[in-house]
Amino acid sequence: MSRVLIVEDEERIASFVRKGLAASGFATTVVGTGSQAVDYAVTGGFDLMLLDLGLPDTDGFDVLRRVRALGVDVPVVILTARDSVRDTVTGLEIGADDYVTKPFSFEELLARVRLRLRSERPADTTVLRAGGLALDLRTRRVDVGGTPTDLTGREFALLELLMRHPDQVLSRQQMLSHVWGYDHDPGSNVVDVFVRALRRKVGADRIVTVRGMGYRLRQ
């Protein structure tokens, strides 16, 4: 399942795009500020970003410059009411892959999303290896010291996120948004509950608690 990061501060539009993509088989995360967009983009957990230019804390062009400067090569489709040639050219020159002006039909947006994912997404590896673990993305099972172990859907998604970023501290909010979605209660302790469950299955010493910050997978 492809994961799409929706960067849009207008709730009506964000909800429209999120529901449409979810109904079309995509996993979605919605953020409403540029700073959140950068934080989530650098996790590497997304296959495409839909980026609004008119954000409350910064211009979308600045977000695009920052993520490209940080080496994030995820395809970016700009969504904006700006329709000048100058804005279009600027977006493409600084690293956007496509440009959709508002108002737009969802069918057009969906076609562009699918096109970018087909043409620009690199082929995924089928097995992730980190911290003495092997996670098979096809069978959705983890091998722990030579022993196959079954995981629930949420456990698998959480471990996949950790294994894609070994030795990197991931915040609870990043985990919550990536695995459970934007609409989940941010005050919930669900991340801690699932980390405990994962530790029972893959080994308590493999997932390290970083006090006041989050968790990291020991490489």
mmCIF file of C-alpha atoms in Angstrom:
data_model
loop_
_atom_site.group_PDB
_atom_site.id
_atom_site.type_symbol
_atom_site.label_atom_id
_atom_site.label_comp_id
_atom_site.label_asym_id
_atom_site.label_seq_id
_atom_site.Cartn_x
_atom_site.Cartn_y
_atom_site.Cartn_z
ATOM 1 C CA MET A 1 0.000 0.000 0.000
ATOM 2 C CA SER A 2 1.446 3.363 -1.050
ATOM 3 C CA ARG A 3 1.633 6.061 1.613
ATOM 4 C CA VAL A 4 0.766 9.669 0.780
ATOM 5 C CA LEU A 5 1.611 12.679 2.945
ATOM 6 C CA ILE A 6 -1.052 15.391 2.486
ATOM 7 C CA VAL A 7 0.179 18.857 3.454
ATOM 8 C CA GLU A 8 -2.933 21.040 3.524
ATOM 9 C CA ASP A 9 -4.184 23.434 6.199
ATOM 10 C CA GLU A 10 -7.699 23.867 4.802
ATOM 11 C CA GLU A 11 -9.664 21.147 6.567
ATOM 12 C CA ARG A 12 -12.338 20.770 3.886
ATOM 13 C CA ILE A 13 -9.822 20.154 1.112
ATOM 14 C CA ALA A 14 -7.633 17.917 3.278
ATOM 15 C CA SER A 15 -10.633 15.762 4.202
ATOM 16 C CA PHE A 16 -11.780 15.557 0.572
ATOM 17 C CA VAL A 17 -8.362 14.415 -0.639
ATOM 18 C CA ARG A 18 -7.751 12.060 2.290
ATOM 19 C CA LYS A 19 -11.098 10.276 1.937
ATOM 20 C CA GLY A 20 -10.718 9.950 -1.823
ATOM 21 C CA LEU A 21 -7.225 8.501 -1.611
ATOM 22 C CA ALA A 22 -8.176 6.146 1.230
ATOM 23 C CA ALA A 23 -11.104 4.855 -0.843
ATOM 24 C CA SER A 24 -8.646 4.278 -3.707
ATOM 25 C CA GLY A 25 -6.389 2.077 -1.586
ATOM 26 C CA PHE A 26 -3.792 4.556 -0.307
ATOM 27 C CA ALA A 27 -2.610 5.067 3.265
ATOM 28 C CA THR A 28 -2.739 8.776 4.096
ATOM 29 C CA THR A 29 -1.384 11.156 6.703
ATOM 30 C CA VAL A 30 -2.530 14.788 6.901
ATOM 31 C CA VAL A 31 -0.497 17.664 8.342
ATOM 32 C CA GLY A 32 -1.381 21.341 8.312
ATOM 33 C CA THR A 33 1.924 23.188 8.680
ATOM 34 C CA GLY A 34 5.227 23.356 6.876
ATOM 35 C CA SER A 35 7.244 22.347 9.914
ATOM 36 C CA GLN A 36 5.154 19.192 10.344
ATOM 37 C CA ALA A 37 5.562 18.445 6.648
ATOM 38 C CA VAL A 38 9.355 18.493 6.924
ATOM 39 C CA ASP A 39 9.335 16.387 10.100
ATOM 40 C CA TYR A 40 7.238 13.670 8.506
ATOM 41 C CA ALA A 41 8.908 13.790 5.093
ATOM 42 C CA VAL A 42 12.369 13.121 6.510
ATOM 43 C CA THR A 43 11.219 9.860 8.109
ATOM 44 C CA GLY A 44 11.240 8.336 4.637
ATOM 45 C CA GLY A 45 7.926 6.659 5.355
ATOM 46 C CA PHE A 46 6.016 8.138 2.431
ATOM 47 C CA ASP A 47 5.865 7.356 -1.263
ATOM 48 C CA LEU A 48 4.468 10.729 -2.371
ATOM 49 C CA MET A 49 3.730 14.186 -0.958
ATOM 50 C CA LEU A 50 0.807 16.418 -1.904
ATOM 51 C CA LEU A 51 1.940 19.926 -0.963
ATOM 52 C CA ASP A 52 -0.200 23.036 -0.612
ATOM 53 C CA LEU A 53 1.687 26.312 -1.058
ATOM 54 C CA GLY A 54 -0.435 28.515 1.220
ATOM 55 C CA LEU A 55 0.518 27.141 4.637
ATOM 56 C CA PRO A 56 0.028 29.101 7.873
ATOM 57 C CA ASP A 57 3.641 29.037 9.062
ATOM 58 C CA THR A 58 5.632 29.141 5.825
ATOM 59 C CA ASP A 59 5.345 29.054 2.067
ATOM 60 C CA GLY A 60 5.118 25.638 0.453
ATOM 61 C CA PHE A 61 8.078 26.490 -1.765
ATOM 62 C CA ASP A 62 10.210 26.810 1.380
ATOM 63 C CA VAL A 63 9.031 23.377 2.519
ATOM 64 C CA LEU A 64 9.997 21.908 -0.840
ATOM 65 C CA ARG A 65 13.439 23.532 -0.724
ATOM 66 C CA ARG A 66 14.040 22.193 2.785
ATOM 67 C CA VAL A 67 13.054 18.597 2.070
ATOM 68 C CA ARG A 68 15.143 18.521 -1.104
ATOM 69 C CA ALA A 69 18.113 20.045 0.757
ATOM 70 C CA LEU A 70 17.765 17.267 3.339
ATOM 71 C CA GLY A 71 18.024 14.667 0.594
ATOM 72 C CA VAL A 72 14.375 13.627 0.561
ATOM 73 C CA ASP A 73 13.605 12.495 -2.986
ATOM 74 C CA VAL A 74 9.936 11.580 -2.510
ATOM 75 C CA PRO A 75 7.789 12.681 -5.487
ATOM 76 C CA VAL A 76 6.000 15.972 -4.730
ATOM 77 C CA VAL A 77 2.778 17.137 -6.354
ATOM 78 C CA ILE A 78 1.953 20.764 -5.583
ATOM 79 C CA LEU A 79 -1.673 21.673 -4.903
ATOM 80 C CA THR A 80 -2.404 25.387 -5.062
ATOM 81 C CA ALA A 81 -4.780 28.117 -6.143
ATOM 82 C CA ARG A 82 -1.832 29.952 -7.687
ATOM 83 C CA ASP A 83 -1.957 29.455 -11.429
ATOM 84 C CA SER A 84 0.688 31.806 -12.787
ATOM 85 C CA VAL A 85 3.356 30.476 -15.113
ATOM 86 C CA ARG A 86 5.996 31.936 -12.823
ATOM 87 C CA ASP A 87 4.773 29.945 -9.811
ATOM 88 C CA THR A 88 4.535 26.772 -11.860
ATOM 89 C CA VAL A 89 8.061 27.160 -13.181
ATOM 90 C CA THR A 90 9.413 27.983 -9.709
ATOM 91 C CA GLY A 91 7.858 24.854 -8.230
ATOM 92 C CA LEU A 92 9.227 22.595 -10.926
ATOM 93 C CA GLU A 93 12.683 24.172 -10.809
ATOM 94 C CA ILE A 94 13.106 23.664 -7.065
ATOM 95 C CA GLY A 95 12.079 20.019 -7.159
ATOM 96 C CA ALA A 96 8.334 19.524 -7.607
ATOM 97 C CA ASP A 97 7.308 16.661 -9.867
ATOM 98 C CA ASP A 98 3.859 17.920 -10.821
ATOM 99 C CA TYR A 99 1.533 20.881 -10.295
ATOM 100 C CA VAL A 100 -2.271 20.778 -9.831
ATOM 101 C CA THR A 101 -4.242 24.010 -9.547
ATOM 102 C CA LYS A 102 -7.341 24.433 -7.395
ATOM 103 C CA PRO A 103 -10.151 23.774 -7.946
ATOM 104 C CA PHE A 104 -9.397 20.333 -9.323
ATOM 105 C CA SER A 105 -11.316 17.128 -9.913
ATOM 106 C CA PHE A 106 -10.339 14.199 -7.744
ATOM 107 C CA GLU A 107 -10.114 11.989 -10.845
ATOM 108 C CA GLU A 108 -7.375 14.238 -12.245
ATOM 109 C CA LEU A 109 -5.491 14.276 -8.959
ATOM 110 C CA LEU A 110 -5.725 10.499 -8.623
ATOM 111 C CA ALA A 111 -4.390 10.015 -12.151
ATOM 112 C CA ARG A 112 -1.415 12.271 -11.425
ATOM 113 C CA VAL A 113 -0.683 10.509 -8.133
ATOM 114 C CA ARG A 114 -0.718 7.097 -9.800
ATOM 115 C CA LEU A 115 1.449 8.356 -12.646
ATOM 116 C CA ARG A 116 4.122 9.725 -10.291
ATOM 117 C CA LEU A 117 4.145 6.576 -8.206
ATOM 118 C CA ARG A 118 4.594 4.402 -11.293
ATOM 119 C CA SER A 119 7.247 6.505 -12.972
ATOM 120 C CA GLU A 120 9.319 7.788 -10.075
ATOM 121 C CA ARG A 121 9.020 5.503 -7.109
ATOM 122 C CA PRO A 122 12.073 3.249 -6.826
ATOM 123 C CA ALA A 123 11.504 -0.448 -6.480
ATOM 124 C CA ASP A 124 11.167 -1.501 -2.860
ATOM 125 C CA THR A 125 13.252 -4.232 -1.340
ATOM 126 C CA THR A 126 11.181 -7.204 -0.300
ATOM 127 C CA VAL A 127 13.049 -7.937 2.937
ATOM 128 C CA LEU A 128 14.186 -5.367 5.487
ATOM 129 C CA ARG A 129 17.085 -6.282 7.764
ATOM 130 C CA ALA A 130 18.062 -4.404 10.911
ATOM 131 C CA GLY A 131 18.875 -5.125 14.519
ATOM 132 C CA GLY A 132 19.216 -8.863 13.897
ATOM 133 C CA LEU A 133 15.710 -8.985 12.428
ATOM 134 C CA ALA A 134 14.469 -9.810 8.923
ATOM 135 C CA LEU A 135 11.066 -8.415 7.955
ATOM 136 C CA ASP A 136 9.499 -9.907 4.836
ATOM 137 C CA LEU A 137 7.220 -7.326 3.221
ATOM 138 C CA ARG A 138 5.456 -9.939 1.086
ATOM 139 C CA THR A 139 4.619 -12.557 3.706
ATOM 140 C CA ARG A 140 4.331 -9.898 6.439
ATOM 141 C CA ARG A 141 6.327 -11.997 8.887
ATOM 142 C CA VAL A 142 9.436 -11.264 10.881
ATOM 143 C CA ASP A 143 12.328 -13.650 11.380
ATOM 144 C CA VAL A 144 13.813 -13.376 14.886
ATOM 145 C CA GLY A 145 17.049 -15.296 15.267
ATOM 146 C CA GLY A 146 15.979 -17.846 12.684
ATOM 147 C CA THR A 147 12.477 -18.240 14.079
ATOM 148 C CA PRO A 148 9.515 -16.948 12.009
ATOM 149 C CA THR A 149 7.168 -14.858 14.138
ATOM 150 C CA ASP A 150 3.673 -13.669 13.282
ATOM 151 C CA LEU A 151 2.715 -10.021 13.816
ATOM 152 C CA THR A 152 -0.598 -8.212 13.829
ATOM 153 C CA GLY A 153 -1.165 -5.570 11.151
ATOM 154 C CA ARG A 154 -0.343 -2.661 13.476
ATOM 155 C CA GLU A 155 2.689 -4.431 14.932
ATOM 156 C CA PHE A 156 3.982 -5.073 11.431
ATOM 157 C CA ALA A 157 3.514 -1.429 10.382
ATOM 158 C CA LEU A 158 5.237 -0.169 13.522
ATOM 159 C CA LEU A 159 8.188 -2.538 13.193
ATOM 160 C CA GLU A 160 8.510 -1.712 9.489
ATOM 161 C CA LEU A 161 8.762 1.993 10.355
ATOM 162 C CA LEU A 162 11.465 1.307 12.954
ATOM 163 C CA MET A 163 13.398 -0.989 10.619
ATOM 164 C CA ARG A 164 13.390 1.561 7.813
ATOM 165 C CA HIS A 165 15.137 3.960 10.223
ATOM 166 C CA PRO A 166 17.493 1.882 12.392
ATOM 167 C CA ASP A 167 19.280 3.811 15.139
ATOM 168 C CA GLN A 168 17.115 6.862 14.395
ATOM 169 C CA VAL A 169 14.933 8.199 17.198
ATOM 170 C CA LEU A 170 11.294 8.344 16.131
ATOM 171 C CA SER A 171 8.863 10.371 18.209
ATOM 172 C CA ARG A 172 5.594 8.932 19.456
ATOM 173 C CA GLN A 173 3.760 11.466 17.304
ATOM 174 C CA GLN A 174 5.590 10.305 14.183
ATOM 175 C CA MET A 175 4.721 6.704 14.974
ATOM 176 C CA LEU A 176 1.129 7.564 15.793
ATOM 177 C CA SER A 177 0.600 9.451 12.549
ATOM 178 C CA HIS A 178 2.354 6.877 10.370
ATOM 179 C CA VAL A 179 0.709 3.762 11.791
ATOM 180 C CA TRP A 180 -2.640 4.935 13.134
ATOM 181 C CA GLY A 181 -3.335 8.030 11.045
ATOM 182 C CA TYR A 182 -3.861 11.726 11.600
ATOM 183 C CA ASP A 183 -7.292 11.347 13.232
ATOM 184 C CA HIS A 184 -6.095 9.222 16.152
ATOM 185 C CA ASP A 185 -6.094 10.811 19.617
ATOM 186 C CA PRO A 186 -2.588 12.302 20.170
ATOM 187 C CA GLY A 187 -2.979 11.810 23.922
ATOM 188 C CA SER A 188 -3.367 8.066 23.583
ATOM 189 C CA ASN A 189 -0.733 5.656 24.929
ATOM 190 C CA VAL A 190 -1.366 3.229 22.065
ATOM 191 C CA VAL A 191 2.222 3.578 20.774
ATOM 192 C CA ASP A 192 3.671 2.489 24.130
ATOM 193 C CA VAL A 193 1.248 -0.439 24.315
ATOM 194 C CA PHE A 194 2.264 -1.706 20.877
ATOM 195 C CA VAL A 195 5.971 -1.192 21.545
ATOM 196 C CA ARG A 196 5.612 -3.406 24.611
ATOM 197 C CA ALA A 197 3.858 -6.034 22.492
ATOM 198 C CA LEU A 198 6.614 -5.870 19.867
ATOM 199 C CA ARG A 199 9.304 -6.245 22.506
ATOM 200 C CA ARG A 200 7.692 -9.480 23.680
ATOM 201 C CA LYS A 201 7.894 -10.853 20.136
ATOM 202 C CA VAL A 202 11.235 -9.540 18.856
ATOM 203 C CA GLY A 203 13.215 -9.037 22.069
ATOM 204 C CA ALA A 204 13.040 -6.337 24.717
ATOM 205 C CA ASP A 205 16.598 -5.110 24.102
ATOM 206 C CA ARG A 206 16.067 -4.379 20.406
ATOM 207 C CA ILE A 207 13.719 -1.394 20.801
ATOM 208 C CA VAL A 208 15.289 1.297 22.959
ATOM 209 C CA THR A 209 13.321 3.947 24.840
ATOM 210 C CA VAL A 210 14.831 7.432 24.471
ATOM 211 C CA ARG A 211 13.404 9.316 27.432
ATOM 212 C CA GLY A 212 11.365 12.357 26.501
ATOM 213 C CA MET A 213 11.813 11.729 22.768
ATOM 214 C CA GLY A 214 10.535 8.343 21.577
ATOM 215 C CA TYR A 215 11.990 5.024 20.459
ATOM 216 C CA ARG A 216 14.754 3.719 18.232
ATOM 217 C CA LEU A 217 15.610 0.291 16.868
ATOM 218 C CA ARG A 218 19.057 -0.898 17.922
ATOM 219 C CA GLN A 219 21.095 -1.728 14.803
#
